[in-house]
Amino acid sequence: MFQSPGAIAVHVGPIAIRWYGVLMATAMAIGLWLAHRDAQRRGLDSERLLKASELALLGGLIGARLYYVAFNLDYYSQFPGKIFALWEGGLAIHGGVLGGLLVGGVYAWRRRRLPLRQYLDVAAPSLALGQAIGRWGNFFNEEAFGGPTDLPWKLYVSPPHRPPPFAQADFFHPTFLYESVWDVLVFGLLAFLLRDRLARAPGALFLAYVGLYSLGRLFTEGLRIDPLMLGSLRVAQLVSLLCMALALVGVPLLLRRRPA
């Protein structure tokens, strides 16, 4: 059984440092370190990569928040100040990837004429591992969980965090755990199995990340009881299907253009 010890990691005087922020910072730091090492291994300009990555992280944070807010406008129109309360959670990875691509990509390709597709390949394993770490922020915040369950790895959710329809249930699917484990597997596939095999086709590794992550998200999103909705459709599942289709088409096309 899993049970959150609370969202606050430590108090420093009047300041509360939350686990969500600690984990996000840790994910970013490890991701940048891994990307820097891989850029050096590939013979790329690692300093310019770091600059592009820093801008992509900033764009990713903004994009992830705006994406989440856009599908929860009923709530945020009533409490606009909450839009900036990132420590309470509410970041959508699909919006983060889009925002990071727009900001980091524009810098790398348009401003500096850097090899964007190679940079995306360098970033792919770091993104997967960073997501695996960041998902544990949902655990501490008691959010983004699935429906009720009695499985041995069930998650206890305290009454204030239970949606009204499930107020009488104690235990729920730990979808944060499912996605974190899947993201670790995706990281392993990208870093140790696919990276060298797809090296001849820049951009293929990033598309493989997009497809593999989306495959796991398609499953975990089906279990969640708080999905972002577009009418009767679960937004993350719809986007995941589109991303999987993009990877299934894009990876073979890139490989065909770059024969071994």
Short mmCIF file of C-alpha atoms in Angstrom, two decimals, residues 11-257:
data_model
loop_
_atom_site.label_atom_id
_atom_site.label_comp_id
_atom_site.label_asym_id
_atom_site.label_seq_id
_atom_site.Cartn_x
_atom_site.Cartn_y
_atom_site.Cartn_z
CA HIS A 11 9.85 24.15 6.26
CA VAL A 12 12.60 26.77 6.15
CA GLY A 13 11.31 29.44 8.47
CA PRO A 14 7.99 30.62 7.00
CA ILE A 15 8.77 29.06 3.63
CA ALA A 16 7.36 25.62 2.77
CA ILE A 17 9.42 23.63 0.28
CA ARG A 18 7.15 21.15 -1.48
CA TRP A 19 8.05 17.73 -2.81
CA TYR A 20 6.54 18.64 -6.19
CA GLY A 21 9.07 21.42 -6.70
CA VAL A 22 11.97 19.34 -5.37
CA LEU A 23 11.18 16.51 -7.77
CA MET A 24 10.71 18.83 -10.74
CA ALA A 25 14.06 20.50 -10.04
CA THR A 26 15.74 17.10 -9.64
CA ALA A 27 14.26 15.85 -12.92
CA MET A 28 15.48 18.94 -14.76
CA ALA A 29 18.98 18.76 -13.29
CA ILE A 30 19.43 15.07 -14.11
CA GLY A 31 17.97 15.57 -17.58
CA LEU A 32 20.36 18.41 -18.38
CA TRP A 33 23.32 16.40 -17.08
CA LEU A 34 22.43 13.38 -19.20
CA ALA A 35 21.85 15.52 -22.30
CA HIS A 36 25.18 17.30 -21.80
CA ARG A 37 27.02 13.96 -21.60
CA ASP A 38 25.29 12.58 -24.68
CA ALA A 39 26.01 15.75 -26.67
CA GLN A 40 29.70 15.41 -25.86
CA ARG A 41 29.62 11.75 -26.87
CA ARG A 42 28.07 12.68 -30.22
CA GLY A 43 30.58 15.49 -30.82
CA LEU A 44 27.91 18.21 -30.61
CA ASP A 45 28.36 21.67 -29.11
CA SER A 46 27.25 20.85 -25.55
CA GLU A 47 27.22 24.46 -24.38
CA ARG A 48 24.80 25.54 -27.08
CA LEU A 49 22.76 22.44 -26.35
CA LEU A 50 22.51 23.46 -22.69
CA LYS A 51 21.34 26.94 -23.69
CA ALA A 52 18.70 25.48 -26.00
CA SER A 53 17.69 22.99 -23.29
CA GLU A 54 17.31 25.70 -20.66
CA LEU A 55 15.03 27.68 -22.97
CA ALA A 56 13.12 24.51 -23.85
CA LEU A 57 12.59 23.78 -20.14
CA LEU A 58 11.22 27.28 -19.61
CA GLY A 59 8.95 26.94 -22.63
CA GLY A 60 7.96 23.46 -21.48
CA LEU A 61 6.90 24.67 -18.03
CA ILE A 62 4.83 27.48 -19.51
CA GLY A 63 3.33 25.21 -22.16
CA ALA A 64 2.51 22.45 -19.65
CA ARG A 65 0.72 24.90 -17.37
CA LEU A 66 -1.19 26.73 -20.12
CA TYR A 67 -2.30 23.40 -21.62
CA TYR A 68 -3.64 22.26 -18.24
CA VAL A 69 -5.33 25.58 -17.53
CA ALA A 70 -6.93 25.64 -20.99
CA PHE A 71 -8.83 22.44 -20.22
CA ASN A 72 -9.82 23.61 -16.73
CA LEU A 73 -11.03 27.11 -17.54
CA ASP A 74 -14.18 26.76 -15.44
CA TYR A 75 -12.04 26.50 -12.31
CA TYR A 76 -9.27 28.96 -13.21
CA SER A 77 -11.71 31.64 -14.42
CA GLN A 78 -13.09 31.65 -10.87
CA PHE A 79 -9.65 31.57 -9.20
CA PRO A 80 -7.23 33.24 -11.67
CA GLY A 81 -4.55 33.57 -9.00
CA LYS A 82 -4.27 29.79 -8.92
CA ILE A 83 -2.90 29.79 -12.47
CA PHE A 84 0.52 30.62 -11.03
CA ALA A 85 0.36 28.05 -8.19
CA LEU A 86 2.61 25.51 -9.93
CA TRP A 87 3.55 23.93 -6.60
CA GLU A 88 0.00 22.59 -6.33
CA GLY A 89 0.49 20.50 -9.48
CA GLY A 90 -1.35 20.78 -12.75
CA LEU A 91 1.25 20.34 -15.51
CA ALA A 92 0.35 18.48 -18.71
CA ILE A 93 3.26 16.73 -20.41
CA HIS A 94 1.83 17.07 -23.91
CA GLY A 95 1.66 20.84 -23.48
CA GLY A 96 5.16 20.76 -22.01
CA VAL A 97 6.64 18.96 -25.02
CA LEU A 98 4.88 21.35 -27.40
CA GLY A 99 6.03 24.43 -25.47
CA GLY A 100 9.59 23.12 -25.25
CA LEU A 101 9.68 22.39 -28.97
CA LEU A 102 8.43 25.86 -29.83
CA VAL A 103 10.82 27.80 -27.58
CA GLY A 104 13.91 25.57 -27.68
CA GLY A 105 13.36 24.66 -31.31
CA VAL A 106 13.07 28.25 -32.49
CA TYR A 107 16.30 29.11 -30.68
CA ALA A 108 18.21 26.10 -32.01
CA TRP A 109 17.00 26.12 -35.59
CA ARG A 110 15.96 29.63 -36.51
CA ARG A 111 18.30 31.70 -34.33
CA ARG A 112 21.45 29.55 -34.26
CA ARG A 113 21.03 27.16 -37.21
CA LEU A 114 21.85 24.25 -34.93
CA PRO A 115 21.10 20.58 -35.81
CA LEU A 116 17.62 20.51 -34.30
CA ARG A 117 16.81 16.86 -34.97
CA GLN A 118 20.07 15.72 -33.37
CA TYR A 119 19.34 17.91 -30.36
CA LEU A 120 15.88 16.35 -30.07
CA ASP A 121 17.46 12.88 -30.10
CA VAL A 122 19.81 13.93 -27.31
CA ALA A 123 16.86 15.23 -25.29
CA ALA A 124 14.65 12.15 -25.73
CA PRO A 125 16.12 9.84 -23.03
CA SER A 126 16.35 12.76 -20.61
CA LEU A 127 12.68 13.58 -21.14
CA ALA A 128 11.64 10.01 -20.37
CA LEU A 129 13.73 9.80 -17.20
CA GLY A 130 12.65 13.27 -16.09
CA GLN A 131 9.00 12.27 -16.44
CA ALA A 132 9.64 9.13 -14.40
CA ILE A 133 10.99 11.28 -11.55
CA GLY A 134 8.47 14.08 -11.87
CA ARG A 135 5.46 11.75 -11.70
CA TRP A 136 6.19 11.14 -8.02
CA GLY A 137 5.12 14.71 -7.40
CA ASN A 138 1.56 13.48 -8.05
CA PHE A 139 2.05 10.95 -5.25
CA PHE A 140 3.00 13.57 -2.68
CA ASN A 141 0.21 15.91 -3.83
CA GLU A 142 -2.36 13.07 -3.81
CA GLU A 143 -3.51 13.79 -7.37
CA ALA A 144 -3.74 12.14 -10.79
CA PHE A 145 -4.73 8.75 -9.38
CA GLY A 146 -7.00 6.10 -10.89
CA GLY A 147 -10.24 4.50 -9.85
CA PRO A 148 -10.84 2.48 -6.66
CA THR A 149 -8.94 -0.81 -6.33
CA ASP A 150 -8.00 -3.49 -3.80
CA LEU A 151 -4.77 -4.53 -5.52
CA PRO A 152 -1.73 -5.07 -3.22
CA TRP A 153 -0.06 -1.91 -4.57
CA LYS A 154 -3.13 0.23 -3.94
CA LEU A 155 -2.79 3.90 -3.07
CA TYR A 156 -4.46 5.36 0.02
CA VAL A 157 -5.93 8.80 -0.68
CA SER A 158 -6.95 10.95 2.28
CA PRO A 159 -10.60 12.13 2.34
CA PRO A 160 -9.91 15.80 1.39
CA HIS A 161 -8.33 14.65 -1.89
CA ARG A 162 -11.04 12.22 -2.98
CA PRO A 163 -13.46 13.32 -5.71
CA PRO A 164 -17.06 13.45 -4.39
CA PRO A 165 -18.24 10.40 -6.39
CA PHE A 166 -15.55 8.32 -4.65
CA ALA A 167 -15.74 9.83 -1.18
CA GLN A 168 -16.38 6.43 0.44
CA ALA A 169 -13.44 4.69 -1.24
CA ASP A 170 -10.09 4.50 0.56
CA PHE A 171 -7.79 2.95 -2.02
CA PHE A 172 -7.12 3.85 -5.66
CA HIS A 173 -4.94 2.85 -8.60
CA PRO A 174 -1.49 4.54 -8.27
CA THR A 175 -1.40 5.67 -11.88
CA PHE A 176 1.61 7.86 -11.07
CA LEU A 177 3.51 4.64 -10.30
CA TYR A 178 2.38 2.90 -13.49
CA GLU A 179 3.51 5.82 -15.61
CA SER A 180 6.77 6.26 -13.71
CA VAL A 181 7.70 2.59 -14.21
CA TRP A 182 6.78 2.80 -17.89
CA ASP A 183 8.89 5.94 -18.33
CA VAL A 184 11.91 4.18 -16.79
CA LEU A 185 11.43 1.36 -19.30
CA VAL A 186 11.16 3.87 -22.14
CA PHE A 187 14.37 5.53 -20.93
CA GLY A 188 16.13 2.16 -20.95
CA LEU A 189 14.92 1.34 -24.47
CA LEU A 190 15.99 4.73 -25.80
CA ALA A 191 19.37 4.93 -24.07
CA PHE A 192 20.56 1.34 -24.36
CA LEU A 193 18.72 -0.28 -27.27
CA LEU A 194 17.52 2.28 -29.80
CA ARG A 195 20.01 5.15 -29.58
CA ASP A 196 22.77 3.53 -31.66
CA ARG A 197 20.34 1.67 -33.94
CA LEU A 198 18.56 4.89 -34.91
CA ALA A 199 21.66 7.11 -34.96
CA ARG A 200 21.81 7.15 -38.75
CA ALA A 201 18.40 8.88 -38.93
CA PRO A 202 18.39 12.11 -36.87
CA GLY A 203 14.98 12.72 -35.32
CA ALA A 204 14.01 9.04 -35.25
CA LEU A 205 14.97 8.56 -31.60
CA PHE A 206 12.83 11.50 -30.55
CA LEU A 207 9.88 10.15 -32.51
CA ALA A 208 10.44 6.76 -30.87
CA TYR A 209 10.24 8.48 -27.48
CA VAL A 210 7.01 10.22 -28.50
CA GLY A 211 5.45 6.95 -29.62
CA LEU A 212 6.61 4.80 -26.71
CA TYR A 213 5.62 7.33 -24.06
CA SER A 214 2.22 7.76 -25.69
CA LEU A 215 1.63 3.99 -25.67
CA GLY A 216 1.98 3.90 -21.88
CA ARG A 217 0.00 7.11 -21.41
CA LEU A 218 -2.86 5.66 -23.45
CA PHE A 219 -3.20 2.92 -20.82
CA THR A 220 -2.71 4.98 -17.65
CA GLU A 221 -5.05 7.74 -18.84
CA GLY A 222 -7.82 5.17 -19.19
CA LEU A 223 -7.55 4.43 -15.46
CA ARG A 224 -7.55 8.01 -14.19
CA ILE A 225 -10.66 9.59 -12.72
CA ASP A 226 -9.56 13.20 -13.31
CA PRO A 227 -8.69 13.31 -17.02
CA LEU A 228 -8.65 16.47 -19.08
CA MET A 229 -11.73 16.23 -21.31
CA LEU A 230 -12.71 17.59 -24.69
CA GLY A 231 -16.42 16.89 -24.80
CA SER A 232 -16.69 13.15 -24.25
CA LEU A 233 -13.07 12.47 -25.26
CA ARG A 234 -10.08 12.09 -22.96
CA VAL A 235 -7.62 14.64 -24.32
CA ALA A 236 -4.45 12.75 -23.37
CA GLN A 237 -5.68 9.56 -25.02
CA LEU A 238 -6.58 11.39 -28.21
CA VAL A 239 -3.19 13.13 -28.33
CA SER A 240 -1.45 9.85 -27.50
CA LEU A 241 -3.09 8.13 -30.45
CA LEU A 242 -2.00 10.95 -32.75
CA CYS A 243 1.56 10.80 -31.39
CA MET A 244 1.72 7.03 -31.82
CA ALA A 245 0.57 7.39 -35.42
CA LEU A 246 3.22 10.08 -35.99
CA ALA A 247 5.95 7.78 -34.63
CA LEU A 248 4.77 4.74 -36.58
CA VAL A 249 4.88 6.71 -39.82
CA GLY A 250 7.82 9.02 -39.08
CA VAL A 251 10.46 6.57 -37.82
CA PRO A 252 10.34 4.27 -40.89
CA LEU A 253 10.34 7.29 -43.21
CA LEU A 254 13.44 8.75 -41.57
CA LEU A 255 15.21 5.39 -41.65
CA ARG A 256 14.35 4.92 -45.31
CA ARG A 257 15.89 8.28 -46.13
#
